[in-house]
mmCIF file of the C-alpha atoms, coordinates in Angstrom:
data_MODEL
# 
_entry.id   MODEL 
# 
loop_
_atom_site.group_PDB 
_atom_site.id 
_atom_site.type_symbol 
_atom_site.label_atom_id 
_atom_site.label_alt_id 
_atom_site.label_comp_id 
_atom_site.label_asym_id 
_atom_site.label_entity_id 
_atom_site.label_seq_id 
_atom_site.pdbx_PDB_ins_code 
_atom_site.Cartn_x 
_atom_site.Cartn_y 
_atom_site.Cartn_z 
_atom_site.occupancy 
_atom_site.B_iso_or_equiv 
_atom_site.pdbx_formal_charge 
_atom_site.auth_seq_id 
_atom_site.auth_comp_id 
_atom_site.auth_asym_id 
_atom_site.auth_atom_id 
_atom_site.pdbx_PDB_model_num 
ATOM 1   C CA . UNK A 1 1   ? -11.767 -19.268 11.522  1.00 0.00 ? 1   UNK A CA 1 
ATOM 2   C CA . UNK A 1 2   ? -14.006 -17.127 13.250  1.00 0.00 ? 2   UNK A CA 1 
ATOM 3   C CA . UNK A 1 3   ? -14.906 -14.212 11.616  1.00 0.00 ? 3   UNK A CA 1 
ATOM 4   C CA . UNK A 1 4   ? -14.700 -15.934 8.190   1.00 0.00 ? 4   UNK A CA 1 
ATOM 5   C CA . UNK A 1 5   ? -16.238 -18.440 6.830   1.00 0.00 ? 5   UNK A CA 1 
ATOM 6   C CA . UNK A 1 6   ? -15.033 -21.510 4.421   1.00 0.00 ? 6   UNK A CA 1 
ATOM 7   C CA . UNK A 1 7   ? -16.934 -23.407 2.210   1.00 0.00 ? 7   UNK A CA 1 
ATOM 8   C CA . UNK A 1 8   ? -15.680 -26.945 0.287   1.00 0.00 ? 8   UNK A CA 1 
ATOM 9   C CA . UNK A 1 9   ? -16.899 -28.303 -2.355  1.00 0.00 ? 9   UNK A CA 1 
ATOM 10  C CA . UNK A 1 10  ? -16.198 -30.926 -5.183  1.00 0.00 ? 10  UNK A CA 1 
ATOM 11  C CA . UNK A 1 11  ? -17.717 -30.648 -8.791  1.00 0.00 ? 11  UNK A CA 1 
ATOM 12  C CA . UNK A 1 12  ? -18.014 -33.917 -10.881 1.00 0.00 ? 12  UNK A CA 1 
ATOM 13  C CA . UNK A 1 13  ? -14.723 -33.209 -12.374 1.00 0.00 ? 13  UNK A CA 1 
ATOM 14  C CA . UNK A 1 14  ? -13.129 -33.341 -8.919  1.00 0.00 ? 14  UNK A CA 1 
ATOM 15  C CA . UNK A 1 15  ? -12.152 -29.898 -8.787  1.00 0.00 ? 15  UNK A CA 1 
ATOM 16  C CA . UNK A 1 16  ? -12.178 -28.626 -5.780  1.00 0.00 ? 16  UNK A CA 1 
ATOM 17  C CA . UNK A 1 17  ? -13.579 -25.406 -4.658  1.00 0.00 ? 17  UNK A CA 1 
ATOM 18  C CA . UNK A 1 18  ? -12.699 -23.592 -1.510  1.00 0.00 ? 18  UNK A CA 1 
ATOM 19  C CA . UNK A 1 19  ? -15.213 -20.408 -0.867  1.00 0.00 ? 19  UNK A CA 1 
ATOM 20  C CA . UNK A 1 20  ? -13.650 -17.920 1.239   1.00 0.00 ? 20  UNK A CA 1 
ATOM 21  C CA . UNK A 1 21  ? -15.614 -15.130 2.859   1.00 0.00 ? 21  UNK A CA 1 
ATOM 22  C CA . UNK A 1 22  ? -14.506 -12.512 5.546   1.00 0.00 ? 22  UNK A CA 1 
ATOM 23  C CA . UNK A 1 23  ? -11.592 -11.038 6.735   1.00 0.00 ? 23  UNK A CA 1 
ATOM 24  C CA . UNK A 1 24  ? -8.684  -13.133 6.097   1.00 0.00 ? 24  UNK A CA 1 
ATOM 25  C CA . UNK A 1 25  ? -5.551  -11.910 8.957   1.00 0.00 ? 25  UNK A CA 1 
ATOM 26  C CA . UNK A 1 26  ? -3.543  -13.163 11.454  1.00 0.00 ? 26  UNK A CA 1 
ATOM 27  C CA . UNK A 1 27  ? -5.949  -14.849 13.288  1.00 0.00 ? 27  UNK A CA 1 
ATOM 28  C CA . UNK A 1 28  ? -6.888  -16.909 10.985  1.00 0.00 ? 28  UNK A CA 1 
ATOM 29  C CA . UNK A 1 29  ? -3.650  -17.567 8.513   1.00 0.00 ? 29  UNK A CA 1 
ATOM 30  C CA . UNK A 1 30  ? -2.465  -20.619 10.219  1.00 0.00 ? 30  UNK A CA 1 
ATOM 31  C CA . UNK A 1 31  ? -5.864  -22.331 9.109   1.00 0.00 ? 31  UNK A CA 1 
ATOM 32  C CA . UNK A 1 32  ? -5.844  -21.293 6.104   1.00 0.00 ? 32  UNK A CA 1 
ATOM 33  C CA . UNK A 1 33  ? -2.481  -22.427 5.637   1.00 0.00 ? 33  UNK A CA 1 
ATOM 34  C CA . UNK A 1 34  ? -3.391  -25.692 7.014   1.00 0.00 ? 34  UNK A CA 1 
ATOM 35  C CA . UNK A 1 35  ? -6.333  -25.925 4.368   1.00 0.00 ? 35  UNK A CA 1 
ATOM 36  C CA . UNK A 1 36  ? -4.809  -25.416 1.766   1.00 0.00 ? 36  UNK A CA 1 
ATOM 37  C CA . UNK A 1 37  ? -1.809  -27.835 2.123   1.00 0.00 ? 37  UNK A CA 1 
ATOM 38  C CA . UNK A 1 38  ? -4.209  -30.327 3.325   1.00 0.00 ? 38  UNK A CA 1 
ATOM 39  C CA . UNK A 1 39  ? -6.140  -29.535 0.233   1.00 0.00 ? 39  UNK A CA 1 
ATOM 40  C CA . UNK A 1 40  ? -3.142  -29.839 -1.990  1.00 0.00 ? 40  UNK A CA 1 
ATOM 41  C CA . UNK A 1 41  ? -1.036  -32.319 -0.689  1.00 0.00 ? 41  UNK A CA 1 
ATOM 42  C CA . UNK A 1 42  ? -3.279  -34.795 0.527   1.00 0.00 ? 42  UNK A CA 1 
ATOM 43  C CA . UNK A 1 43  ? -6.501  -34.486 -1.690  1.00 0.00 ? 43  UNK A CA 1 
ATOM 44  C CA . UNK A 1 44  ? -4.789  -33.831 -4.632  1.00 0.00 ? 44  UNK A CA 1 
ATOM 45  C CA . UNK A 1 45  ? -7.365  -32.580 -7.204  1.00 0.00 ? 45  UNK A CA 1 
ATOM 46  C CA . UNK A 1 46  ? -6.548  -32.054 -10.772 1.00 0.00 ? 46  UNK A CA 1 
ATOM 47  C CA . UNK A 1 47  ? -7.842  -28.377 -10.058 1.00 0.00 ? 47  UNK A CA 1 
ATOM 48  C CA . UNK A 1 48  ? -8.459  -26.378 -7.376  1.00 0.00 ? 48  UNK A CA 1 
ATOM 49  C CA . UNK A 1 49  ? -10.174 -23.385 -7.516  1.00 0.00 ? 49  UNK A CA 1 
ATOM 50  C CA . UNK A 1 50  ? -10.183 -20.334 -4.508  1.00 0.00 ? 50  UNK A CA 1 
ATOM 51  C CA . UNK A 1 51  ? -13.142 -18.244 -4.641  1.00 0.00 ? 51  UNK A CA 1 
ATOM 52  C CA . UNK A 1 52  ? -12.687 -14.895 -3.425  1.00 0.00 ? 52  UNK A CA 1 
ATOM 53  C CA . UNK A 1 53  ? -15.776 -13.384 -3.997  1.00 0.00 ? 53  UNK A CA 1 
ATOM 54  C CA . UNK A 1 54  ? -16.690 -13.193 -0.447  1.00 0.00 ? 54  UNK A CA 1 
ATOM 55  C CA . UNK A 1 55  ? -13.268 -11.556 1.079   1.00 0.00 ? 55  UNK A CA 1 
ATOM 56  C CA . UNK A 1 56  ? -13.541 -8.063  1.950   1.00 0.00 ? 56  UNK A CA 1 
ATOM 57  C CA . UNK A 1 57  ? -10.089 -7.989  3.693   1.00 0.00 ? 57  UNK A CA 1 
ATOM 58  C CA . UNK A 1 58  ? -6.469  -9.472  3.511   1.00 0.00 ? 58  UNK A CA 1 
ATOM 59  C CA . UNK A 1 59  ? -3.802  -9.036  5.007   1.00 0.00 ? 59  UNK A CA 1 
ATOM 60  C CA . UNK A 1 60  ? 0.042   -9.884  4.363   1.00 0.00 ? 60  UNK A CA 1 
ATOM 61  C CA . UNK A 1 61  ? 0.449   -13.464 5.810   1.00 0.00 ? 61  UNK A CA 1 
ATOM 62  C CA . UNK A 1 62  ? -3.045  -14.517 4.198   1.00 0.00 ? 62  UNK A CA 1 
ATOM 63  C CA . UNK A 1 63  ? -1.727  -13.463 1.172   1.00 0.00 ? 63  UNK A CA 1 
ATOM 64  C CA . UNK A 1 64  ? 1.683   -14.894 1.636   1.00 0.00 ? 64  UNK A CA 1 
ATOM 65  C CA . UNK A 1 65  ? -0.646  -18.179 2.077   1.00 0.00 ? 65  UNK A CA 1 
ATOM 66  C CA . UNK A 1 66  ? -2.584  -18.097 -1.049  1.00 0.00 ? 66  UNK A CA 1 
ATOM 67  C CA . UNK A 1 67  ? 0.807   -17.344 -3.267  1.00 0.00 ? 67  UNK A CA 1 
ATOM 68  C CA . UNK A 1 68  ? 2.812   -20.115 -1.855  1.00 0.00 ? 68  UNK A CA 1 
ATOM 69  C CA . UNK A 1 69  ? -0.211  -21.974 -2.644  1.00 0.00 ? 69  UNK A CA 1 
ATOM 70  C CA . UNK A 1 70  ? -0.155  -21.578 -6.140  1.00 0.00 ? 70  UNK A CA 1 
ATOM 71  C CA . UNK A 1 71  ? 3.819   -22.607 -5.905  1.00 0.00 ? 71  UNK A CA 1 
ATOM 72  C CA . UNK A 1 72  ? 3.079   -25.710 -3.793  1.00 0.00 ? 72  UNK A CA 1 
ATOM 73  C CA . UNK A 1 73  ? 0.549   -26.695 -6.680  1.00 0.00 ? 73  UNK A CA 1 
ATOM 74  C CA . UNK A 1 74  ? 2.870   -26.362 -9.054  1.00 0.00 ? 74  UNK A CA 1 
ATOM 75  C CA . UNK A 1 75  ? 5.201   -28.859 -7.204  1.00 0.00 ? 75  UNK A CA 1 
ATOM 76  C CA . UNK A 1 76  ? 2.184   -31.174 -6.911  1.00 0.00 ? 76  UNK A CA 1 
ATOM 77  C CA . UNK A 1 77  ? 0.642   -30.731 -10.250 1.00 0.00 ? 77  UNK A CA 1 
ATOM 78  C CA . UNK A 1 78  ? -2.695  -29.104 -9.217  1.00 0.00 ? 78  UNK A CA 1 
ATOM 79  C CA . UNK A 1 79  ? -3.730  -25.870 -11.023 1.00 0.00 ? 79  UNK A CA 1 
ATOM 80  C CA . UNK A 1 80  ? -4.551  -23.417 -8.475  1.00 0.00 ? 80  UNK A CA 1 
ATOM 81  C CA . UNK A 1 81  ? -6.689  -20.629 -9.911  1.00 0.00 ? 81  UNK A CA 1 
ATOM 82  C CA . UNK A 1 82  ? -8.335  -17.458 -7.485  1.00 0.00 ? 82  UNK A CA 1 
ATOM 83  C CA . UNK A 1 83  ? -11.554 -16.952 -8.646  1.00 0.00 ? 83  UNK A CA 1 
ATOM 84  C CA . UNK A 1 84  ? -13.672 -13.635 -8.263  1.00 0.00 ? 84  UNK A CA 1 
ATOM 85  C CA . UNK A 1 85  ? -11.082 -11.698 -6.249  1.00 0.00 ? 85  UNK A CA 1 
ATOM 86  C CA . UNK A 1 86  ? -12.521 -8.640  -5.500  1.00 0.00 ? 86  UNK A CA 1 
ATOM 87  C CA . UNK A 1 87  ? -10.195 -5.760  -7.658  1.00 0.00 ? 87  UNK A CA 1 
ATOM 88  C CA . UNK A 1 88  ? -7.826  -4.262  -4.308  1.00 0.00 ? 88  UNK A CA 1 
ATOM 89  C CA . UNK A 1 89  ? -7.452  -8.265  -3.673  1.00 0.00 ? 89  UNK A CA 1 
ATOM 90  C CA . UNK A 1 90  ? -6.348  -9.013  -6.401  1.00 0.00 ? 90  UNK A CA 1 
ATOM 91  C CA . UNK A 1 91  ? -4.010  -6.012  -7.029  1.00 0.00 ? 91  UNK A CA 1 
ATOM 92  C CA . UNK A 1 92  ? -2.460  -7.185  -3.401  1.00 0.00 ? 92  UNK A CA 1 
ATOM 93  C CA . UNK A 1 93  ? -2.282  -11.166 -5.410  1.00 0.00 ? 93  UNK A CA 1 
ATOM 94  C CA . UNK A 1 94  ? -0.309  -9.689  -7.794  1.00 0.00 ? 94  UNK A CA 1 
ATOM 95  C CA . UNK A 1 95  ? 1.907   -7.778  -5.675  1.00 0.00 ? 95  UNK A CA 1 
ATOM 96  C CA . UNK A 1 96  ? 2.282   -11.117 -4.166  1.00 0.00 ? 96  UNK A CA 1 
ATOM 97  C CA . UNK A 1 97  ? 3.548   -12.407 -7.166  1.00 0.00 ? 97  UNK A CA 1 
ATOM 98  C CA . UNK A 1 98  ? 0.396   -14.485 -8.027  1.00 0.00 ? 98  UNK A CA 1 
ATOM 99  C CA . UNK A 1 99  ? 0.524   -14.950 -11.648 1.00 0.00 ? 99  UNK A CA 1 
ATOM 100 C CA . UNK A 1 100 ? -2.132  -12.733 -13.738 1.00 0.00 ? 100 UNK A CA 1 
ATOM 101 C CA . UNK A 1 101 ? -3.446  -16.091 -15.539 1.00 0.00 ? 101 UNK A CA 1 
ATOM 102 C CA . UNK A 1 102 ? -4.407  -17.469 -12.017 1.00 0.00 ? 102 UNK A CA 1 
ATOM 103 C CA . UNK A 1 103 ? -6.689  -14.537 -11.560 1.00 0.00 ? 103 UNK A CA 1 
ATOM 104 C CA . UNK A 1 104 ? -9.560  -14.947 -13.075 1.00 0.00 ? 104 UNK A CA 1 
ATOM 105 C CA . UNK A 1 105 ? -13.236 -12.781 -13.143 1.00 0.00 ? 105 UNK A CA 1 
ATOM 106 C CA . UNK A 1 106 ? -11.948 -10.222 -10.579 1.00 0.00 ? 106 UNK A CA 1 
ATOM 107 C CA . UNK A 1 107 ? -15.295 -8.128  -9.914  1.00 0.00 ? 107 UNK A CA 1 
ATOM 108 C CA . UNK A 1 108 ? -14.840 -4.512  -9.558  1.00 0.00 ? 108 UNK A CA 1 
# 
C-alpha cells in the first residue's frame, strides 16, 4: 500500500487493532482485502478493531472491503468495530450497509 499506511497492533486482551491512514482506492483494495481476511480468518481475535482516524479518502471497493468485513466476522465470531471514521467516511460505511453500532467515535 503505497500511499497509505497500516499499522497492527495487539492490546493485552488480544484485540487487534488495524490503523489505517491515507487514501484507501483501487490500488490498494486487494491488500486490504487480503489483511483483513488474513486478520480474521487466520488470527482470529475475539475483537478487532479498524481505526479510521487517519483516512482522508475511500473509495467504493475499499469500502465494499471493510463491509464484507464486518459480515465475514460475523461468520467467524470476531466483532469488527470501525473506530474514529472521519464523518463523510462513515456516512459512505453506512451507505455500505455497515451497521451504526459498529461505528463508533466518528470525529467531525
Amino acid at each position: 500500500m503505497t500511499a497509505t499506511t497500516v499499522a497492527v497492533t495487539t492490546g493485552p486482551d488480544g484485540t487487534l487493532v488495524i490503523q489505517l491512514r491515507g487514501v484507501l482506492n483501487a490500488e490498494h483494495a486487494a491488500d486490504l482485502r487480503h489483511a483483513l481476511i488474513h486478520a480474521i480468518r487466520h488470527t482470529r481475535p475475539s475483537c478487532l478493531i479498524l481505526d479510521l482516524a487517519g483516512v482522508r479518502e475511500i473509495d467504493a471497493i475499499s469500502l465494499g472491503a471493510l463491509a464484507a468485513a464486518c459480515h465475514l466476522g460475523d461468520v467467524q465470531h470476531v466483532a469488527v468495530y470501525l473506530d474514529h471514521s472521519p464523518e463523510p467516511v462513515a456516512r459512505q460505511l453506512a451507505a455500505a450497509g455497515v451497521a451504526h453500532h459498529r461505528l463508533r467515535d466518528i470525529t467531525r
